[in-house]
Amino acid sequence: MAFTIALAGKGGTGKTTTAALTVRALRELGAKTVLAVDADPNATLHEALGVEVECSVGEITEEMLNSAEATPGGMSKDAWMEYHIQRYVVEDPEFDLLSMGRPEGAGCYCYANNLIRSCVDDLSRSYAYVVMDNEAGLEHLSRRTTRDVDILLIVSDPSLRGVRTAQRLSELADELGIGIGARYLVINRASPSLDPALLTAVETSGLELLGVVPTDENIAVCDLAGKGLFDLPADSPALIRVKDMIHAAVPAFQHAST
Ligand SMILES: Nc1ncnc2c1ncn2[C@@H]1O[C@H](COP(=O)(O)OP(=O)(O)OP(=O)(O)O)[C@@H](O)[C@H]1O
Ligand SMILES: [Mg+2]
């Protein structure tokens, strides 16, 4: 099974940016295969990674639910779904990307959700690492994608309210019954030395601070040029920090030198 790193956090804190930098960090640290999963219906991970997505899992599911009973050649719905999910995985030399898209319309789609989960689980098995970007909140993590993650990175801005929200998200993850190997707080867009009040809030939150990612002008430059974060210069401060964080958090890299 792939080693899964999931991102969570309140809106606009830098989940997608950190997810894309994590994909790059994993590759640069020697990960052989990485699957990026965009589980945010308002998908932007492909932009951060600099690739285009042709079709999302939501669209595939919709087609399946709207299609006549029979699938081509008497294929089971599971096999049909798996075939299409594999077909629409975006392949880049550095990573693969699966975009979950919008959830199905109103009504109970437990069947579809379970099917998606098992197809994504199956797909994940062919990769060494899975990096999952999520929408703000955590419900998605439990509903449509795999339930268990090896590392949950909770991203916060450098504010007291941000850290308290991160703490609540961590509690919510437990209430949802998500199996989490290790969980860490990441403070993004911060100046290198954190305010003492913020450090106290981090201590009170009980969350382990994995790292502080600085505001990095190169990220805006990449964004404005329509480029992904694989085009970020190698000496970009945010990339260097995320690489350090991944090196420290992922057991497979802990005995390897960067
Ligand atoms: N360390 C950073 N330095 C500079 N800009 C950053 C940094 N982190 C994020 N940004 C910028 O901040 C904006 C929000 O980041 P991002 O999209 O990663 O947040 P998000 O948490 O995924 O948002 P959402 O909740 O909408 O999905 C983006 O324009 C991104 O380029
Ligand atoms: Mg995002």
Coordinates of C-alpha atoms and ligand atoms in Angstrom, one line a residue:
M1 CA 0.0 0.0 0.0
A2 CA 1.2 3.5 -0.8
F3 CA 2.5 5.8 1.9
T4 CA -0.2 8.5 2.1
I5 CA 0.3 12.1 3.0
A6 CA -2.9 14.1 3.2
L7 CA -3.3 17.9 3.6
A8 CA -5.9 19.6 5.6
G9 CA -6.5 23.1 6.9
K10 CA -8.8 26.1 6.7
G11 CA -9.4 27.9 3.4
G12 CA -6.6 29.6 1.7
T13 CA -3.8 28.6 4.2
G14 CA -1.7 27.0 1.5
K15 CA -2.8 23.3 1.4
T16 CA -2.6 23.1 -2.4
T17 CA 0.8 24.8 -2.5
T18 CA 2.2 22.6 0.2
A19 CA 0.7 19.5 -1.5
A20 CA 2.4 20.4 -4.8
L21 CA 5.7 21.2 -3.0
T22 CA 5.4 17.8 -1.2
V23 CA 5.0 16.0 -4.5
R24 CA 8.2 17.7 -5.7
A25 CA 10.0 17.1 -2.4
L26 CA 9.2 13.4 -2.5
R27 CA 10.6 13.1 -6.0
E28 CA 13.7 15.0 -5.2
L29 CA 14.2 12.9 -2.0
G30 CA 14.1 9.7 -4.2
A31 CA 10.5 8.6 -4.2
K32 CA 10.1 6.4 -7.2
T33 CA 6.4 6.9 -7.9
V34 CA 4.0 9.6 -6.6
L35 CA 0.3 9.8 -7.2
A36 CA -1.2 13.2 -6.5
V37 CA -4.9 13.1 -5.6
D38 CA -6.9 16.3 -5.9
A39 CA -9.9 15.7 -3.5
D40 CA -11.0 19.4 -3.6
P41 CA -14.1 19.8 -5.8
N42 CA -12.8 23.2 -6.5
A43 CA -9.7 21.6 -8.1
T44 CA -6.5 23.6 -8.3
L45 CA -3.8 21.1 -7.6
H46 CA -3.3 20.5 -11.3
E47 CA -2.4 24.2 -11.7
A48 CA 0.0 24.1 -8.8
L49 CA 1.6 21.0 -10.5
G50 CA 1.5 22.6 -13.9
V51 CA -0.6 20.0 -15.8
E52 CA -4.1 19.9 -17.3
V53 CA -6.9 17.5 -16.3
E54 CA -9.1 16.0 -19.0
C55 CA -11.7 14.3 -16.8
S56 CA -12.4 14.0 -13.1
V57 CA -13.7 11.0 -11.1
G58 CA -16.9 13.0 -10.5
E59 CA -17.5 13.2 -14.2
I60 CA -16.7 9.5 -14.7
T61 CA -19.2 8.6 -11.9
E62 CA -21.9 10.8 -13.3
E63 CA -21.6 9.1 -16.6
M64 CA -21.8 5.7 -15.0
L65 CA -24.8 6.7 -12.9
N66 CA -26.6 8.2 -16.0
S67 CA -25.7 5.4 -18.4
A68 CA -28.1 2.6 -19.1
E69 CA -27.9 -0.4 -16.8
A70 CA -25.6 -2.4 -19.0
T71 CA -21.9 -1.5 -19.2
P72 CA -20.1 -2.3 -22.4
G73 CA -19.6 -6.0 -23.1
G74 CA -21.3 -7.0 -19.8
M75 CA -18.4 -5.4 -17.9
S76 CA -19.2 -5.0 -14.2
K77 CA -19.6 -1.5 -12.9
D78 CA -16.5 -1.9 -10.7
A79 CA -14.4 -2.9 -13.7
W80 CA -15.9 -0.1 -15.8
M81 CA -15.1 2.4 -13.2
E82 CA -11.6 1.2 -12.6
Y83 CA -10.9 1.2 -16.3
H84 CA -12.0 4.8 -16.7
I85 CA -10.3 6.0 -13.6
Q86 CA -7.0 4.6 -14.8
R87 CA -7.6 6.0 -18.2
Y88 CA -8.0 9.6 -16.9
V89 CA -5.0 9.6 -14.6
V90 CA -2.8 12.4 -15.8
E91 CA 0.7 11.2 -16.4
D92 CA 3.7 13.5 -16.0
P93 CA 7.3 12.3 -16.0
E94 CA 7.5 13.3 -12.3
F95 CA 4.1 12.2 -10.9
D96 CA 0.6 11.0 -11.8
L97 CA -2.5 13.0 -10.9
L98 CA -6.1 12.0 -10.3
S99 CA -8.7 14.7 -9.9
M100 CA -11.7 13.7 -7.8
G101 CA -14.0 16.6 -9.1
R102 CA -17.4 17.4 -7.7
P103 CA -19.3 14.9 -5.6
E104 CA -22.4 13.5 -7.2
G105 CA -25.6 15.4 -7.0
A106 CA -28.2 15.3 -4.2
G107 CA -29.3 11.9 -2.9
C108 CA -27.6 8.9 -1.5
Y109 CA -24.6 7.8 -3.5
C110 CA -23.1 5.5 -0.9
Y111 CA -22.7 3.0 -3.6
A112 CA -20.8 5.3 -5.9
N113 CA -18.7 6.7 -3.0
N114 CA -17.8 3.2 -1.9
L115 CA -16.9 2.3 -5.5
I116 CA -14.8 5.3 -5.9
R117 CA -13.0 4.6 -2.6
S118 CA -12.2 1.1 -3.6
C119 CA -11.0 2.1 -7.1
V120 CA -8.8 4.9 -5.7
D121 CA -7.4 2.4 -3.1
D122 CA -6.7 -0.1 -5.9
L123 CA -5.0 2.6 -7.9
S124 CA -2.9 3.8 -4.9
R125 CA -1.5 0.4 -4.5
S126 CA 0.7 0.9 -7.7
Y127 CA 2.4 3.9 -6.2
A128 CA 5.1 4.3 -3.5
Y129 CA 3.5 7.6 -2.3
V130 CA 0.1 9.3 -2.5
V131 CA -0.3 13.0 -1.8
M132 CA -3.9 14.0 -1.2
D133 CA -5.0 17.7 -1.4
N134 CA -8.3 18.4 0.3
E135 CA -10.9 21.1 0.5
A136 CA -11.1 23.1 3.7
G137 CA -12.7 20.8 6.3
L138 CA -12.2 17.1 6.4
E139 CA -15.4 15.4 5.4
H140 CA -14.1 14.6 2.0
L141 CA -11.2 12.7 3.3
S142 CA -13.5 10.2 5.0
R143 CA -16.3 10.0 2.4
R144 CA -14.8 9.6 -1.0
T145 CA -11.1 8.8 -0.6
T146 CA -9.1 6.4 1.5
R147 CA -9.9 6.4 5.2
D148 CA -6.4 6.0 6.5
V149 CA -3.4 8.2 6.1
D150 CA 0.1 7.8 7.2
I151 CA 0.7 11.5 7.7
L152 CA -1.8 14.3 8.1
L153 CA -0.3 17.8 7.5
I154 CA -2.6 20.4 8.9
V155 CA -1.7 23.8 7.4
S156 CA -2.3 27.0 9.2
D157 CA -1.5 30.7 8.7
P158 CA 0.6 32.3 11.4
S159 CA -2.4 33.5 13.5
L160 CA -3.8 32.4 16.8
R161 CA -7.2 31.7 15.2
G162 CA -5.5 29.6 12.5
V163 CA -3.7 27.4 15.0
R164 CA -6.9 26.9 17.0
T165 CA -8.7 25.9 13.8
A166 CA -5.9 23.5 13.1
Q167 CA -6.5 22.0 16.5
R168 CA -10.2 21.6 15.8
L169 CA -9.6 20.0 12.5
S170 CA -7.3 17.5 14.2
E171 CA -10.1 16.7 16.6
L172 CA -12.6 16.4 13.8
A173 CA -10.3 13.9 12.0
D174 CA -10.5 11.7 15.1
E175 CA -14.3 12.1 15.3
L176 CA -14.6 11.0 11.7
G177 CA -12.7 7.9 12.6
I178 CA -9.8 8.5 10.1
G179 CA -6.8 6.4 10.9
I180 CA -3.8 8.7 11.1
G181 CA -0.3 7.5 11.5
A182 CA 1.3 10.8 12.4
R183 CA -0.2 14.3 12.4
Y184 CA 1.7 17.6 12.2
L185 CA 1.1 21.3 12.1
V186 CA 2.6 23.3 9.3
I187 CA 2.6 27.1 9.6
N188 CA 2.7 28.6 6.1
R189 CA 3.4 32.1 4.9
A190 CA 5.2 33.1 8.1
S191 CA 8.3 35.0 8.8
P192 CA 11.1 32.7 10.1
S193 CA 10.8 33.7 13.8
L194 CA 7.3 33.0 15.1
D195 CA 5.7 35.4 17.6
P196 CA 6.0 34.0 21.2
A197 CA 2.1 34.2 21.5
L198 CA 1.9 31.9 18.5
L199 CA 4.4 29.5 19.9
T200 CA 2.4 29.3 23.1
A201 CA -0.8 28.6 21.0
V202 CA 1.0 25.8 19.2
E203 CA 2.1 24.3 22.5
T204 CA -1.5 24.5 23.9
S205 CA -2.9 22.9 20.7
G206 CA -1.0 19.7 21.4
L207 CA 0.0 19.5 17.7
E208 CA 3.5 18.9 16.8
L209 CA 5.0 21.7 14.7
L210 CA 6.7 20.1 11.7
G211 CA 7.9 23.3 10.1
V212 CA 7.3 26.9 9.2
V213 CA 7.1 27.7 5.5
P214 CA 8.1 31.2 4.6
T215 CA 6.3 33.6 2.3
D216 CA 8.1 32.9 -1.0
E217 CA 8.0 35.4 -3.8
N218 CA 8.9 32.8 -6.4
I219 CA 5.5 31.1 -5.8
A220 CA 3.7 34.2 -7.0
V221 CA 6.1 34.6 -9.9
C222 CA 5.3 31.0 -11.0
D223 CA 1.6 31.5 -10.5
L224 CA 1.6 34.7 -12.6
A225 CA 3.6 33.0 -15.4
G226 CA 1.0 30.2 -15.4
K227 CA 3.7 27.7 -14.4
G228 CA 3.6 24.9 -11.9
L229 CA 5.7 24.6 -8.8
F230 CA 8.1 22.1 -10.5
D231 CA 9.4 25.2 -12.2
L232 CA 10.1 26.9 -8.9
P233 CA 13.9 27.6 -8.7
A234 CA 15.6 24.9 -6.6
D235 CA 16.8 27.4 -4.1
S236 CA 13.3 28.7 -3.3
P237 CA 12.9 29.1 0.4
A238 CA 9.4 27.4 0.6
L239 CA 10.6 24.4 -1.4
I240 CA 13.7 24.0 0.8
R241 CA 11.5 24.1 3.9
V242 CA 9.0 21.6 2.6
K243 CA 11.8 19.3 1.6
D244 CA 13.2 19.4 5.1
M245 CA 9.8 18.7 6.6
I246 CA 9.2 15.7 4.4
H247 CA 12.6 14.4 5.0
A248 CA 12.0 14.6 8.8
A249 CA 8.5 13.2 8.7
V250 CA 8.6 10.3 6.3
P251 CA 10.3 7.3 7.9
A252 CA 11.8 6.0 4.7
F253 CA 13.9 9.2 4.4
Q254 CA 15.0 9.6 8.0
H255 CA 18.1 7.6 7.6
A256 CA 18.9 8.9 4.2
S257 CA 20.9 12.1 3.6
T258 CA 19.3 14.8 1.4
Ligands
LIG1 N1 4.5 30.1 1.2 C1 3.9 30.8 0.3 N2 4.5 31.9 -0.2 C2 3.9 32.7 -1.1 N3 2.6 32.4 -1.6 C3 1.9 31.4 -1.1 C4 2.6 30.5 -0.1 N4 1.7 29.5 0.2 C5 0.6 29.8 -0.5 N5 0.7 30.9 -1.3 C6 -0.3 31.5 -2.2 O1 -1.5 31.7 -1.4 C7 -2.6 31.4 -2.2 C8 -3.4 30.3 -1.5 O2 -2.7 29.1 -1.4 P1 -3.3 27.7 -1.7 O3 -4.2 27.7 -2.9 O4 -2.2 26.7 -1.7 O5 -4.3 27.6 -0.4 P2 -5.4 26.5 -0.1 O6 -5.3 26.2 1.4 O7 -5.2 25.3 -1.0 O8 -6.7 27.2 -0.5 P3 -8.2 26.6 -0.7 O9 -8.7 26.4 0.7 O10 -8.9 27.6 -1.4 O11 -8.0 25.3 -1.4 C9 -2.1 31.0 -3.6 O12 -2.2 32.1 -4.4 C10 -0.7 30.6 -3.3 O13 0.1 30.8 -4.5
MG2 MG -6.5 24.3 -2.2

